[in-house]
């Protein structure tokens, strides 16, 4: 989720990490024998319930969640994949208050919060992390398995078989461009090298930190003869972009777009697409295209904290996110929900929202975790060498 | 006769506390606020934790990793930038301060000092955006003078050094003005009466007296630039390799997993570099500070 989350991260996230690291020793707050844990009406323990059926049905889950009355979430920016509206809708529907903490935090901060606040009442109940962090978090035993009612419709390659994590929404790497200032907007990675885009091509963060920028390098690799096994052509591409003077190191934010400092930006399509209506009011014409030569699709994942202070509410939140209502809300924020193919098939998709998505042809493919890990290693070693100077 | 500190105090018949007890609260504070993080940092820098088995083992792997390849490049990049900023900032700051001190206009002196106090504390993201808005790719001055076509770019090493000077020079002015005030006019007159040239006066009197303050300023500027983070993050991203940005990448983000201990090792490297700078500064400072008594 990082991209936007890292934006201000600058100081904020750094201090946050510092503070939690330093604060950990003296403030190991007393494990709250809190409110929550309690059994539901059916006598099941919400902490171990692995599906709504374990509660005795969705109604009983709602009942148990309402009794807890609260849900603690972290790293959900209101303007990211429509989370602002999703939180509103959930609260309106179930009357459960959501405490949204540090919206701009990154996946690493989320995992850190799970670890450092183990057993505390203010620990996040659920996390929304990039897939690698979902996998490593599951390996570290931080999550608890849960299968939402629509579980069977989630494609097998988008979920952990026991339900420790499951992907929620994602998007394609895209190129955003201010058509008011740029005569011809680029439509491929190859276009970005044209001299007319001198000093203009920015990214939403730094690829050794931001998920969207990392994906941008991966997509550039695919566009330049690389593969999921070989991200080096992506690094070479950015080296060329830098040598051509086209690479703009300023990290894209709505503010830099509005100012015209980042007139072309490589970012998730749901970010770029979501900027358009906002920027239209400010006299910009922000266009989003999925590059024709490098298509890279990636999803984020949901997981429930093993020691969630509000275990029933955490499970209800998942049921809500994976219901047609929740999935369509993601879609309303220009993100592509994981159940989109299933919902298209059964006709529950919000057709207007779907029509707003930047068009893309072909079916997405995904790198394996091993391929991603190797790509990250190559990137960490080579990125600053590629763009330094 | 035995004369340890304790008896000496009693012999004197005075109840003066023996030095360090008065400093005890400070020492305790330092031990807690500085010691605990350092111990945690040392421990983390020299351990690796297997994510699956959750077993920690002592190792020098993190330190080795932090001192080669890309990580070494960022560390050297930070040292280079800090050294350039420290030396240039000190020189410019000293000349500016000298101009202000010798000026006959009281108001000039006051306004420069006040402005320095404000500007020395101006940093972070706001500073970066001020420069981006002024001299960035679509900055006001860049556009008006067409600097972009002339090859100007703010987003490189020298651009960042320039922005760092913005708060470093005023800081140097603040540090060095009291020392310049301390140069007694009589010394200059005495040197002049003895037939010394201006150069000889500065060479043998002025500069030796100023050395502790100048060195102190250089160390301060070096430290400020070495630790700076938010300005660089907002302005140049990863195009200027800096160790602070590298630490942030390893600690927080959506990409790197399990690099936390390398971040701690990099922090330890930073402490060592800062220690080395201090190690050069302290003896020199001691040697020349007797002039200021």
XYZ file of C-alpha atoms in Angstrom:
682
model
C 0.000 0.000 0.000
C 2.864 1.968 0.365
C 3.077 4.351 -2.299
C 0.823 6.941 -0.826
C 1.699 5.771 2.580
C 5.294 6.494 2.096
C 4.576 9.921 0.795
C 4.689 11.751 3.996
C 6.408 8.922 5.516
C 9.362 11.038 5.245
C 9.587 12.072 8.739
C 6.429 10.538 10.037
C 7.096 6.903 9.365
C 10.703 7.233 10.323
C 9.798 8.745 13.651
C 7.084 6.197 14.117
C 9.503 3.367 13.676
C 12.026 5.072 15.869
C 9.458 5.759 18.504
C 8.087 2.265 18.599
C 11.566 0.834 18.647
C 12.687 3.014 21.492
C 9.386 2.963 23.274
C 9.122 -0.766 23.195
C 11.226 -1.409 26.223
C 9.617 0.832 28.823
C 6.050 0.683 27.566
C 5.383 -3.007 27.172
C 1.893 -2.203 28.259
C 0.003 -4.650 30.325
C -1.692 -7.225 28.158
C -5.271 -6.158 28.248
C -7.584 -8.831 29.416
C -9.834 -6.720 27.302
C -13.396 -6.599 26.537
C -13.081 -8.460 23.382
C -12.068 -12.051 23.303
C -15.367 -13.254 24.529
C -17.387 -16.034 23.070
C -20.323 -15.424 20.819
C -23.863 -16.378 21.477
C -23.215 -19.789 20.026
C -20.432 -20.261 22.523
C -17.636 -20.217 19.957
C -14.446 -18.397 20.670
C -14.199 -15.498 18.216
C -10.419 -15.733 18.384
C -10.306 -19.141 16.777
C -13.331 -18.936 14.506
C -12.159 -19.762 10.996
C -15.390 -18.921 9.197
C -18.778 -17.328 9.742
C -20.199 -20.837 10.144
C -18.102 -21.246 13.295
C -20.166 -18.471 14.847
C -23.352 -20.161 13.754
C -23.856 -17.981 10.698
C -23.226 -14.420 9.591
C -25.980 -13.045 11.855
C -24.271 -14.422 14.924
C -20.955 -12.986 13.725
C -22.598 -9.577 13.337
C -24.010 -9.924 16.831
C -20.634 -10.795 18.333
C -18.935 -7.972 16.426
C -21.535 -5.441 17.529
C -20.926 -6.502 21.107
C -17.257 -5.607 20.676
C -18.364 -2.360 19.079
C -14.946 -1.315 17.780
C -12.415 -2.127 15.097
C -8.832 -0.953 15.069
C -7.239 -0.553 11.633
C -3.921 0.818 10.446
C -2.491 2.130 7.189
C -5.756 2.692 5.328
C -5.503 6.109 3.615
C -8.981 7.496 2.925
C -8.042 8.393 -0.660
C -6.487 4.996 -1.426
C -8.727 2.411 -3.110
C -11.733 4.189 -1.634
C -10.925 3.220 1.979
C -12.511 6.416 3.264
C -15.913 5.396 1.893
C -15.417 1.737 2.821
C -14.850 2.672 6.456
C -17.912 4.939 6.410
C -20.077 2.265 4.855
C -19.000 -0.388 7.348
C -19.706 1.865 10.315
C -23.054 2.904 8.880
C -24.094 -0.674 8.248
C -23.079 -2.283 11.528
C -22.689 0.636 13.933
C -19.160 -0.448 14.703
C -16.743 2.421 15.237
C -13.473 2.194 13.320
C -10.338 3.645 14.792
C -8.092 4.330 11.825
C -4.509 4.774 12.874
C -1.531 6.141 10.876
C -3.206 6.030 7.458
C 0.056 6.703 5.651
C 2.022 3.872 7.241
C 3.725 1.217 5.099
C 3.441 -2.554 5.173
C 6.594 -2.822 7.258
C 5.042 -0.476 9.818
C 1.904 -2.611 9.954
C 3.876 -5.773 10.651
C 5.908 -3.853 13.192
C 2.728 -2.716 14.930
C 1.523 -6.313 15.147
C 4.784 -7.394 16.744
C 5.379 -4.540 19.143
C 1.797 -4.319 20.394
C 1.143 -7.980 20.818
C -1.636 -8.457 23.328
C -2.408 -4.749 23.639
C -5.824 -3.285 23.164
C -4.525 -0.832 20.570
C -2.989 -3.466 18.302
C -4.393 -3.449 14.759
C -7.173 -6.007 14.303
C -6.539 -6.423 10.600
C -3.782 -5.461 8.204
C -3.733 -4.685 4.499
C -0.202 -5.452 3.337
C 1.704 -6.080 0.144
C 1.858 -9.731 -0.758
C 5.442 -10.343 0.308
C 4.657 -9.027 3.762
C 1.571 -11.243 3.899
C 3.722 -14.263 3.170
C 6.471 -13.346 5.626
C 3.924 -12.367 8.286
C 2.203 -15.727 7.898
C 5.567 -17.475 8.219
C 6.182 -15.586 11.439
C 2.846 -16.735 12.845
C 1.306 -13.263 13.151
C -2.010 -14.066 11.451
C -4.937 -16.317 12.136
C -6.702 -18.325 9.412
C -10.157 -17.196 8.343
C -12.242 -17.998 5.284
C -14.807 -15.452 4.182
C -18.103 -16.643 2.752
C -16.978 -15.844 -0.779
C -13.728 -17.780 -0.220
C -14.280 -20.259 -3.037
C -14.557 -17.458 -5.586
C -11.097 -16.079 -4.782
C -8.681 -17.545 -7.337
C -6.320 -20.110 -5.842
C -3.202 -18.106 -6.656
C -4.592 -15.144 -4.700
C -4.907 -16.760 -1.278
C -3.083 -18.810 1.318
C -4.803 -22.231 1.322
C -5.630 -22.223 5.042
C -6.871 -18.607 4.990
C -3.948 -16.905 6.737
C -4.079 -14.194 4.072
C -6.059 -13.517 0.921
C -5.676 -10.819 -1.700
C -8.235 -8.035 -1.690
C -7.653 -5.580 -4.563
C -4.924 -4.504 -6.879
C -4.035 -2.676 -10.014
C -1.763 -2.335 -13.004
C 1.327 -0.219 -13.266
C 0.166 2.804 -15.227
C 1.458 6.066 -16.628
C -0.374 9.186 -15.533
C 0.091 12.376 -17.510
C -1.182 15.937 -17.431
C -2.590 16.350 -20.937
C -2.896 20.122 -20.411
C 0.863 20.538 -20.163
C 2.088 17.576 -22.204
C 1.202 17.756 -25.891
C 1.206 13.988 -26.499
C 0.933 11.735 -23.492
C 3.262 8.705 -23.444
C 1.577 5.342 -23.871
C 4.451 2.953 -23.337
C 7.758 2.681 -21.547
C 9.497 3.171 -24.893
C 7.694 6.520 -25.266
C 9.072 7.724 -21.942
C 12.553 7.937 -23.448
C 11.497 10.564 -25.985
C 13.356 13.883 -25.622
C 10.102 15.825 -25.227
C 9.654 14.345 -21.732
C 12.890 15.776 -20.378
C 12.869 15.995 -16.579
C 9.246 14.927 -16.404
C 9.017 11.201 -15.636
C 8.437 10.644 -11.902
C 7.384 7.735 -9.721
C 5.332 7.396 -6.593
C 8.298 6.795 -4.324
C 11.528 4.925 -4.460
C 11.440 1.314 -5.655
C 13.447 0.009 -2.737
C 10.672 1.297 -0.509
C 7.486 1.862 -2.440
C 5.480 -1.050 -3.779
C 4.207 0.873 -6.786
C 7.668 2.080 -7.788
C 9.037 -1.441 -7.418
C 6.252 -2.633 -9.684
C 7.167 0.178 -12.078
C 10.693 -1.180 -12.425
C 9.343 -4.714 -12.845
C 6.980 -3.517 -15.576
C 9.829 -1.655 -17.272
C 11.806 -4.897 -17.220
C 8.938 -6.742 -18.903
C 8.778 -3.978 -21.511
C 12.475 -4.234 -22.274
C 13.134 -7.913 -22.760
C 13.238 -8.878 -19.095
C 11.026 -11.377 -17.316
C 9.779 -12.169 -13.834
C 13.153 -13.891 -13.388
C 15.130 -10.931 -14.671
C 14.458 -7.405 -13.459
C 17.836 -6.088 -14.656
C 16.451 -4.710 -17.960
C 14.141 -2.587 -15.777
C 17.131 -1.108 -13.964
C 18.847 -0.569 -17.300
C 15.746 1.213 -18.567
C 15.769 3.663 -15.683
C 19.486 4.179 -16.154
C 18.762 5.128 -19.746
C 15.879 7.334 -18.629
C 18.214 9.079 -16.201
C 20.963 9.446 -18.814
C 18.427 10.945 -21.221
C 17.594 13.503 -18.533
C 13.976 12.376 -18.425
C 13.959 10.851 -14.950
C 12.476 13.160 -12.327
C 13.440 12.103 -8.805
C 10.662 14.044 -7.079
C 8.207 11.565 -5.592
C 4.695 12.039 -6.894
C 2.047 13.299 -4.518
C -1.214 15.096 -5.318
C 0.631 18.298 -4.394
C 3.479 17.779 -6.867
C 0.992 16.893 -9.602
C -1.056 19.981 -8.933
C 2.066 22.150 -8.998
C 3.179 20.636 -12.293
C 6.401 19.340 -10.793
C 5.557 15.739 -11.711
C 3.733 15.973 -15.032
C 4.208 12.290 -15.838
C 3.987 9.695 -13.095
C 4.425 5.917 -13.009
C 2.048 4.587 -10.384
C -0.732 2.066 -9.741
C -3.630 2.687 -12.087
C -6.023 3.128 -9.164
C -3.906 6.008 -7.861
C -3.500 7.699 -11.208
C -7.142 7.199 -12.132
C -8.287 8.521 -8.766
C -6.279 11.720 -9.262
C -8.193 12.600 -12.432
C -11.508 13.768 -10.926
C -9.674 15.657 -8.163
C -7.276 17.364 -10.557
C -10.047 18.241 -13.014
C -11.309 20.793 -10.500
C -7.853 22.388 -10.470
C -7.559 22.818 -14.203
C -5.519 19.719 -14.928
C -6.402 16.982 -17.373
C -4.865 13.909 -15.737
C -4.885 10.933 -18.092
C -4.069 7.344 -17.168
C -2.883 4.607 -19.508
C -1.650 1.100 -18.881
C 1.642 0.978 -20.838
C 1.216 -1.141 -23.931
C 4.654 -2.746 -23.619
C 4.914 -3.557 -19.919
C 1.866 -4.817 -18.061
C 2.350 -5.664 -14.408
C -0.535 -6.441 -12.078
C -0.276 -6.922 -8.350
C -2.702 -7.207 -5.473
C -2.535 -6.355 -1.794
C -3.581 -8.851 0.850
C -5.788 -8.883 3.921
C -4.917 -10.728 7.098
C -6.340 -10.897 10.609
C -4.103 -10.308 13.611
C -3.752 -13.566 15.561
C -4.163 -11.598 18.795
C -6.762 -9.176 17.473
C -8.263 -7.183 20.352
C -11.610 -7.237 18.505
C -11.606 -10.660 16.873
C -15.253 -10.782 15.832
C -15.217 -7.276 14.380
C -12.033 -8.168 12.502
C -13.797 -11.142 10.917
C -16.903 -9.135 10.108
C -14.684 -6.515 8.423
C -13.327 -9.236 6.147
C -16.821 -10.500 5.351
C -17.770 -6.939 4.449
C -14.711 -6.330 2.246
C -15.310 -9.555 0.302
C -19.036 -9.048 -0.081
C -20.223 -7.581 -3.392
C -20.813 -4.328 -1.533
C -17.234 -4.087 -0.272
C -15.706 -5.242 -3.542
C -17.733 -2.712 -5.498
C -16.539 -0.004 -3.134
C -12.937 -0.881 -4.026
C -13.986 -0.678 -7.652
C -15.485 2.749 -6.975
C -11.961 3.817 -5.965
C -10.577 2.579 -9.311
C -8.967 -0.483 -7.704
C -9.572 -3.906 -9.244
C -11.089 -6.148 -6.554
C -9.967 -9.767 -6.415
C -13.528 -10.985 -6.993
C -13.993 -8.825 -10.106
C -14.004 -11.794 -12.548
C -16.469 -13.712 -10.353
C -18.689 -10.681 -9.958
C -18.683 -10.040 -13.698
C -19.802 -13.629 -14.165
C -22.642 -13.480 -11.645
C -23.695 -9.940 -12.513
C -23.092 -8.307 -9.104
C -20.460 -5.933 -10.419
C -21.092 -2.195 -10.435
C -20.972 -1.646 -14.213
C -20.506 2.135 -14.069
C -17.513 1.833 -11.764
C -16.062 -0.914 -13.915
C -16.367 1.250 -17.019
C -14.225 3.906 -15.321
C -11.208 1.616 -15.068
C -8.360 2.336 -17.446
C -8.721 -0.246 -20.209
C -6.249 -3.101 -20.413
C -5.954 -6.059 -22.716
C -4.883 -9.585 -21.885
C -4.879 -11.624 -18.721
C -2.517 -10.696 -15.877
C 0.234 -13.079 -14.818
C 2.076 -13.052 -11.499
C 5.654 -13.645 -10.396
C 6.229 -16.282 -7.727
C 7.442 -15.195 -4.318
C 10.908 -16.572 -5.097
C 11.050 -14.510 -8.288
C 9.943 -11.389 -6.427
C 12.507 -11.958 -3.678
C 15.281 -12.298 -6.223
C 14.106 -9.204 -8.078
C 14.164 -7.225 -4.834
C 17.696 -8.322 -4.135
C 18.876 -7.217 -7.587
C 16.979 -3.956 -7.211
C 18.356 -3.158 -3.740
C 21.894 -3.611 -4.997
C 21.486 -1.788 -8.274
C 18.890 0.929 -7.964
C 20.893 3.833 -6.648
C 23.725 3.008 -9.026
C 21.217 3.170 -11.882
C 19.801 6.606 -11.069
C 22.560 8.244 -9.014
C 24.167 11.468 -10.106
C 50.156 10.772 53.436
C 47.210 9.591 51.437
C 45.374 12.180 49.507
C 42.442 10.695 47.687
C 39.713 12.981 46.675
C 37.482 12.224 49.612
C 40.022 13.067 52.313
C 41.126 16.100 50.447
C 37.648 17.513 50.636
C 37.388 16.733 54.348
C 40.799 18.178 55.025
C 39.693 21.379 53.441
C 36.864 21.446 55.959
C 34.353 22.243 53.262
C 31.277 20.258 52.341
C 31.599 20.700 48.656
C 30.013 17.788 46.789
C 32.574 15.726 44.946
C 32.118 16.710 41.301
C 30.128 13.942 39.806
C 27.219 13.714 42.249
C 25.816 16.981 40.941
C 25.950 15.552 37.455
C 24.192 12.373 38.509
C 20.733 13.246 37.118
C 22.325 14.129 33.814
C 24.336 10.928 33.763
C 21.263 8.845 34.547
C 19.327 10.643 31.833
C 22.090 10.093 29.297
C 22.387 6.432 30.296
C 18.660 5.928 29.767
C 18.008 8.117 26.756
C 21.204 7.332 24.901
C 22.470 4.102 26.428
C 19.402 1.926 25.939
C 18.998 2.691 22.240
C 22.723 2.174 21.699
C 22.645 -1.204 23.419
C 19.575 -2.216 21.423
C 21.289 -0.977 18.280
C 24.484 -2.901 19.021
C 22.532 -6.042 19.773
C 20.479 -5.760 16.604
C 23.450 -4.890 14.413
C 25.228 -8.061 15.437
C 22.355 -10.536 15.298
C 20.268 -12.187 12.651
C 16.905 -13.718 13.364
C 15.608 -16.625 11.408
C 11.997 -15.728 10.580
C 10.841 -19.329 10.579
C 12.516 -20.691 13.698
C 12.625 -17.316 15.517
C 16.127 -18.080 16.714
C 18.576 -15.207 16.937
C 22.260 -15.777 16.360
C 25.256 -13.500 16.752
C 26.994 -12.627 13.546
C 29.006 -9.928 11.831
C 27.101 -10.499 8.600
C 25.035 -7.309 8.953
C 28.116 -5.188 9.509
C 29.907 -6.767 6.568
C 26.856 -6.243 4.397
C 26.541 -2.626 5.511
C 30.108 -1.927 4.444
C 30.035 -3.092 0.876
C 28.385 -2.513 -2.446
C 25.384 -0.262 -2.477
C 25.333 0.264 1.291
C 28.944 1.418 1.350
C 28.171 3.738 -1.557
C 25.367 5.406 0.407
C 27.568 5.771 3.480
C 30.332 7.378 1.416
C 27.752 9.517 -0.373
C 26.565 10.877 2.971
C 30.115 11.538 4.162
C 30.973 13.326 0.923
C 27.873 15.503 0.989
C 28.316 16.325 4.681
C 31.994 17.194 4.229
C 31.270 19.493 1.286
C 28.447 21.201 3.144
C 30.496 21.514 6.339
C 33.558 23.050 4.705
C 31.733 25.351 2.276
C 29.197 26.306 4.921
C 31.918 27.104 7.433
C 33.881 29.252 5.013
C 30.876 31.190 3.731
C 29.378 31.493 7.207
C 32.619 32.851 8.628
C 33.002 35.508 5.938
C 29.388 36.533 6.345
C 29.779 36.709 10.104
C 32.978 38.766 9.787
C 31.220 41.188 7.471
C 28.385 41.566 9.934
C 30.626 41.922 12.988
C 32.778 44.632 11.432
C 29.797 46.494 10.008
C 28.984 49.841 11.553
C 25.247 49.254 11.142
C 23.783 47.875 14.306
C 20.486 47.069 12.566
C 22.238 44.957 9.952
C 23.909 42.894 12.619
C 20.673 42.382 14.521
C 18.658 41.450 11.467
C 21.277 39.039 10.141
C 21.536 37.313 13.505
C 17.767 37.052 13.869
C 17.390 35.744 10.349
C 20.162 33.238 10.992
C 18.385 31.984 14.084
C 15.262 31.345 12.041
C 16.903 29.942 8.914
C 19.234 27.626 10.818
C 16.139 25.800 11.985
C 14.414 25.709 8.630
C 14.575 22.252 7.175
C 12.659 19.156 6.270
C 9.904 18.845 3.708
C 8.900 22.541 3.721
C 12.460 23.549 2.821
C 12.535 20.999 0.023
C 9.295 22.328 -1.411
C 10.467 25.930 -1.230
C 13.410 24.982 -3.438
C 11.384 22.738 -5.696
C 8.906 25.562 -6.221
C 11.696 28.039 -6.932
C 14.340 26.116 -8.832
C 12.762 22.731 -9.532
C 11.871 21.455 -12.986
C 8.875 23.758 -13.203
C 10.031 26.203 -10.555
C 9.389 29.918 -10.888
C 12.986 30.974 -11.497
C 13.693 27.944 -13.674
C 10.828 28.911 -15.954
C 11.444 32.643 -16.042
C 15.105 32.287 -16.976
C 14.729 29.082 -18.984
C 17.298 27.372 -16.798
C 15.973 23.928 -17.709
C 17.184 24.284 -21.287
C 20.533 25.519 -20.019
C 21.035 22.180 -18.293
C 20.118 23.238 -14.785
C 18.907 20.534 -12.422
C 18.238 20.893 -8.728
C 17.987 17.162 -8.249
C 21.592 16.108 -7.992
C 24.480 16.183 -5.548
C 25.244 19.885 -5.925
C 21.582 20.811 -5.865
C 21.187 19.044 -2.567
C 24.400 20.585 -1.235
C 23.031 24.008 -2.190
C 19.807 23.376 -0.297
C 21.705 22.144 2.751
C 23.772 25.348 2.678
C 20.534 27.207 3.165
C 20.397 26.143 6.787
C 24.108 25.454 7.295
C 25.466 28.925 6.567
C 23.134 30.648 9.059
C 24.047 28.019 11.644
C 27.723 28.789 11.081
C 27.052 32.508 11.492
C 25.440 31.864 14.860
C 28.366 29.721 15.967
C 31.162 31.989 14.863
C 29.838 35.466 15.677
C 30.584 35.195 19.426
C 34.118 34.074 18.614
C 34.644 36.970 16.219
C 33.330 39.309 18.902
C 35.963 37.798 21.186
C 38.805 38.989 18.969
C 39.879 42.041 20.923
C 40.557 45.176 18.842
C 43.637 45.749 21.036
C 45.246 42.611 19.587
C 44.918 43.984 16.136
C 46.242 47.366 17.213
C 49.136 45.731 19.007
C 49.945 43.656 15.946
C 49.721 46.747 13.753
C 51.962 48.754 16.078
C 54.526 45.973 15.932
C 54.538 46.218 12.150
C 52.481 43.169 11.324
C 50.503 43.078 8.089
C 46.843 42.155 8.071
C 47.751 38.742 6.739
C 50.315 38.224 9.509
C 47.759 39.275 12.102
C 45.221 36.704 10.841
C 47.862 34.054 10.309
C 49.359 34.299 13.808
C 46.592 35.725 15.990
C 43.128 35.779 14.462
C 42.868 32.330 12.956
C 44.526 30.441 15.833
C 42.086 32.064 18.230
C 39.164 31.253 15.986
C 40.146 27.662 15.299
C 38.111 26.043 18.096
C 34.946 27.825 17.010
C 35.597 27.151 13.342
C 36.213 23.488 14.014
C 33.185 23.317 16.256
C 31.138 24.862 13.473
C 32.471 22.427 10.896
C 31.635 19.477 13.158
C 28.166 20.870 13.809
C 27.505 21.412 10.110
C 28.833 17.985 9.274
C 26.540 16.412 11.846
C 23.534 18.389 10.649
C 24.041 17.371 7.024
C 24.948 13.798 7.921
C 21.728 13.243 9.857
C 19.401 15.201 7.535
C 16.684 13.081 6.037
C 13.354 14.622 5.173
C 14.669 17.342 2.849
C 16.633 14.858 0.777
C 13.812 12.353 0.780
C 11.332 14.870 -0.585
C 13.715 16.444 -3.057
C 16.093 13.941 -4.595
C 14.667 10.555 -3.587
C 17.311 7.989 -4.327
C 19.272 9.862 -6.977
C 21.762 11.064 -4.384
C 22.814 8.031 -2.364
C 22.450 8.846 1.343
C 22.716 6.500 4.276
C 19.731 7.971 6.109
C 17.470 7.276 3.128
C 18.889 3.770 2.919
C 18.100 3.137 6.582
C 14.533 4.288 6.048
C 14.163 1.971 3.044
C 15.291 -0.968 5.137
C 13.072 -0.115 8.095
C 9.833 0.945 6.515
C 8.225 0.290 3.187
C 6.390 -2.192 1.085
C 9.359 -3.815 -0.522
C 12.265 -4.924 1.648
C 11.692 -7.609 4.245
C 14.095 -8.617 6.986
C 16.571 -5.779 6.424
C 15.954 -4.177 9.828
C 19.215 -5.365 11.300
C 21.172 -4.057 8.345
C 19.537 -0.713 9.062
C 20.844 -0.969 12.617
C 24.287 -1.866 11.304
C 24.167 1.220 9.053
C 23.178 3.315 12.078
C 26.178 1.921 13.915
C 28.363 2.899 10.959
C 26.953 6.411 11.250
C 27.819 6.520 14.945
C 31.360 5.399 14.142
C 31.731 8.095 11.472
C 30.400 10.743 13.870
C 32.816 9.398 16.505
C 35.755 9.683 14.123
C 34.854 13.275 13.296
C 34.693 14.081 16.995
C 37.985 12.281 17.559
C 39.668 14.636 15.110
C 37.939 17.674 16.534
C 38.463 17.235 20.264
C 42.296 17.167 20.435
C 42.555 20.121 18.051
C 39.994 21.995 20.029
C 41.835 21.314 23.279
C 45.098 22.477 21.767
C 43.776 25.811 20.638
C 41.169 26.602 23.248
C 43.758 27.924 25.697
C 43.898 31.038 23.545
C 40.355 31.883 24.432
C 40.876 32.091 28.182
